[in-house]
Amino acid sequence: MYALQQAMRAVRANWVASVSTIATMILSLTVLAGFSLLTLNLNAWLSRLQSELELSAYLSDSADEAVLLGTIKAWPEVSSVDYIPKERAITDLGMDFPSISLATDLVGNPLPNRLDLKVVDPRLVNTVSSKLKNLSGINEVQDGSDTAQTFVAINESVQVIGSILIIVLLTSSLFAIVNSIRAAITARAREIEVMRLVGATREFIRAPFLIEGFLLGLISACVALVLIIPGYQFVLFRLSDRLQFLPLVRDLWLLIRVTGLLFALALLVGIVGSAISISQHLREEI
Amino acid sequence: MIQFQDVTKTYSRSHTHALQKVSFMINQGEFVYVTGHSGAGKSTLLSLILRRIQPSEGIVYILGQDLSKLKENKLPLLRRKLGMVFQDHRLLSHLCAIDNVIFVLRATGEKGDLEGRALRALRQVGLAHKRKAFPVELSLGEQQRVAIARALVTNPPVLLCDEPTGNLDPDTSWEVLELLNDVNLKGTTVLVATHSRELVDQLRKRTLVLRNGRVVRDDEKGGYSL
């Protein structure tokens, strides 16, 4: 109780340093949340892409589809494979383009038999495509590898840039906390000196500063969430109609995990920052 | 109770020999002055007793404990047995007199009737009636009395005073000295570091005289002589 009172007094007394620290942490946490949500959405897109991305292997007339099906089904990269005979292929095409049936009447069915495959991960499209091309009885392979690779590259770039930015911002937050607590220590130097000389334990001396760091982290996380949650809802509202093909993340459990991560990081940075500051001070004094 | 064995303290940065081969022993219940000019080594001696610094050579024993062997986490326990009074009293300006005394009890983890104990300590120094006054509302002598109450509230066996009358006029100095003598008569060992001739001559007690970091006189009869 005493430590909490002292911590709150310090936050009020050093309000300029406290506000500056909180602002820095809010910025860091907001960027962190923004990148986390962006990554979640990109992963959702990847999953959608994964479920929709198909490779088509066009067979020669002499190909033994039963052997090919058996071989391909054994590949771990492939989640499903279907044999599409050319009769079904032309029927499917005729449903999309009715005039095709007229041409078919004149020249016959020009389409080959084919295999439609789905892969377990879009990143494996190129691998599966190469393996298909090496099989005898397959004339041509069509895949969406360019689209998939571009998408994977975008996702990985966002993750790398986001990680760098988050590390830089969290480090600056940590040092903001260290400086803020250092200001509080300087303001209470006489009190600390008295405590040390009368035989106060380190824990007693440290507690108010650790609580102050915790409070700064807690306030920052709360304010950041007040900004992030409505902000994300606004983005969902604005984009969901315009980009209907994109599966925007609305999973409550995932959002709770992002929120929990933010709180945990904010509190950790707050406590670690203040622990660094007070430990330095106590060590210097001995 | 307090023993220095060939203690030397050299400040490596400035290459200053603050104390050189200092040896003495203070027994329980003694009242001892440590005198000397500024820079003679009085503050260094008190800092060694409090283990704010470590000797470069020699051994310091406090209450039978070799301080060089004292672990860091045991240091607070040692300091709880050493009451400390400073020249500038070091009261906390945002706390009233009784809260300054209670602060020490809280900081040392004492339980029970803290306010009652703090009030008794203030009564001992004659300031119970000013318990709610803030330091700025007290005279310098009263502030020093509160500082003494703060040092005594945990009933330490040793009271260390660093120039306790340095900021006080002669009459107030005498009052503070009488108070320290009363504390000593009740069994507390009192060590007063001072360069005040009047103080040492007014109340004659054992006197250790330091000059250039060495003990040049250890006189049971006391009196100021450098």
XYZ file of C-alpha atoms in Angstrom, chain A residues 2 6 9 188 190-202 204 285-286, chain B residues 50 52 72 76 79-80 82 86 88-92 94 103-104 106-108 150:
40
model
C 2.817 2.381 0.959
C 4.615 6.414 -3.370
C 2.798 10.251 -6.025
C 13.522 11.068 -4.181
C 17.161 12.061 -0.142
C 14.387 9.637 0.752
C 16.326 6.735 -0.741
C 19.457 7.810 1.128
C 17.556 7.865 4.406
C 15.995 4.482 3.676
C 19.383 2.949 2.932
C 20.993 4.353 6.072
C 18.221 3.270 8.422
C 18.408 -0.276 7.071
C 15.522 -0.540 4.638
C 15.733 -3.649 2.500
C 16.404 -3.347 -1.222
C 11.364 -1.928 0.180
C 25.610 4.160 -4.145
C 27.403 1.212 -2.560
C 27.985 2.375 8.283
C 28.954 2.872 2.959
C 25.207 -7.407 0.963
C 20.212 -3.489 6.240
C 22.278 -0.467 9.782
C 19.129 -0.974 11.817
C 23.133 2.085 14.002
C 23.345 14.243 10.168
C 21.608 18.749 7.806
C 19.114 16.435 9.608
C 17.870 15.013 6.250
C 14.215 15.080 7.234
C 11.739 14.461 4.420
C 6.777 16.357 2.559
C 8.865 6.409 7.899
C 11.894 4.698 9.466
C 7.957 1.363 7.889
C 11.218 1.215 5.958
C 12.638 -1.311 8.400
C 14.039 9.259 14.040
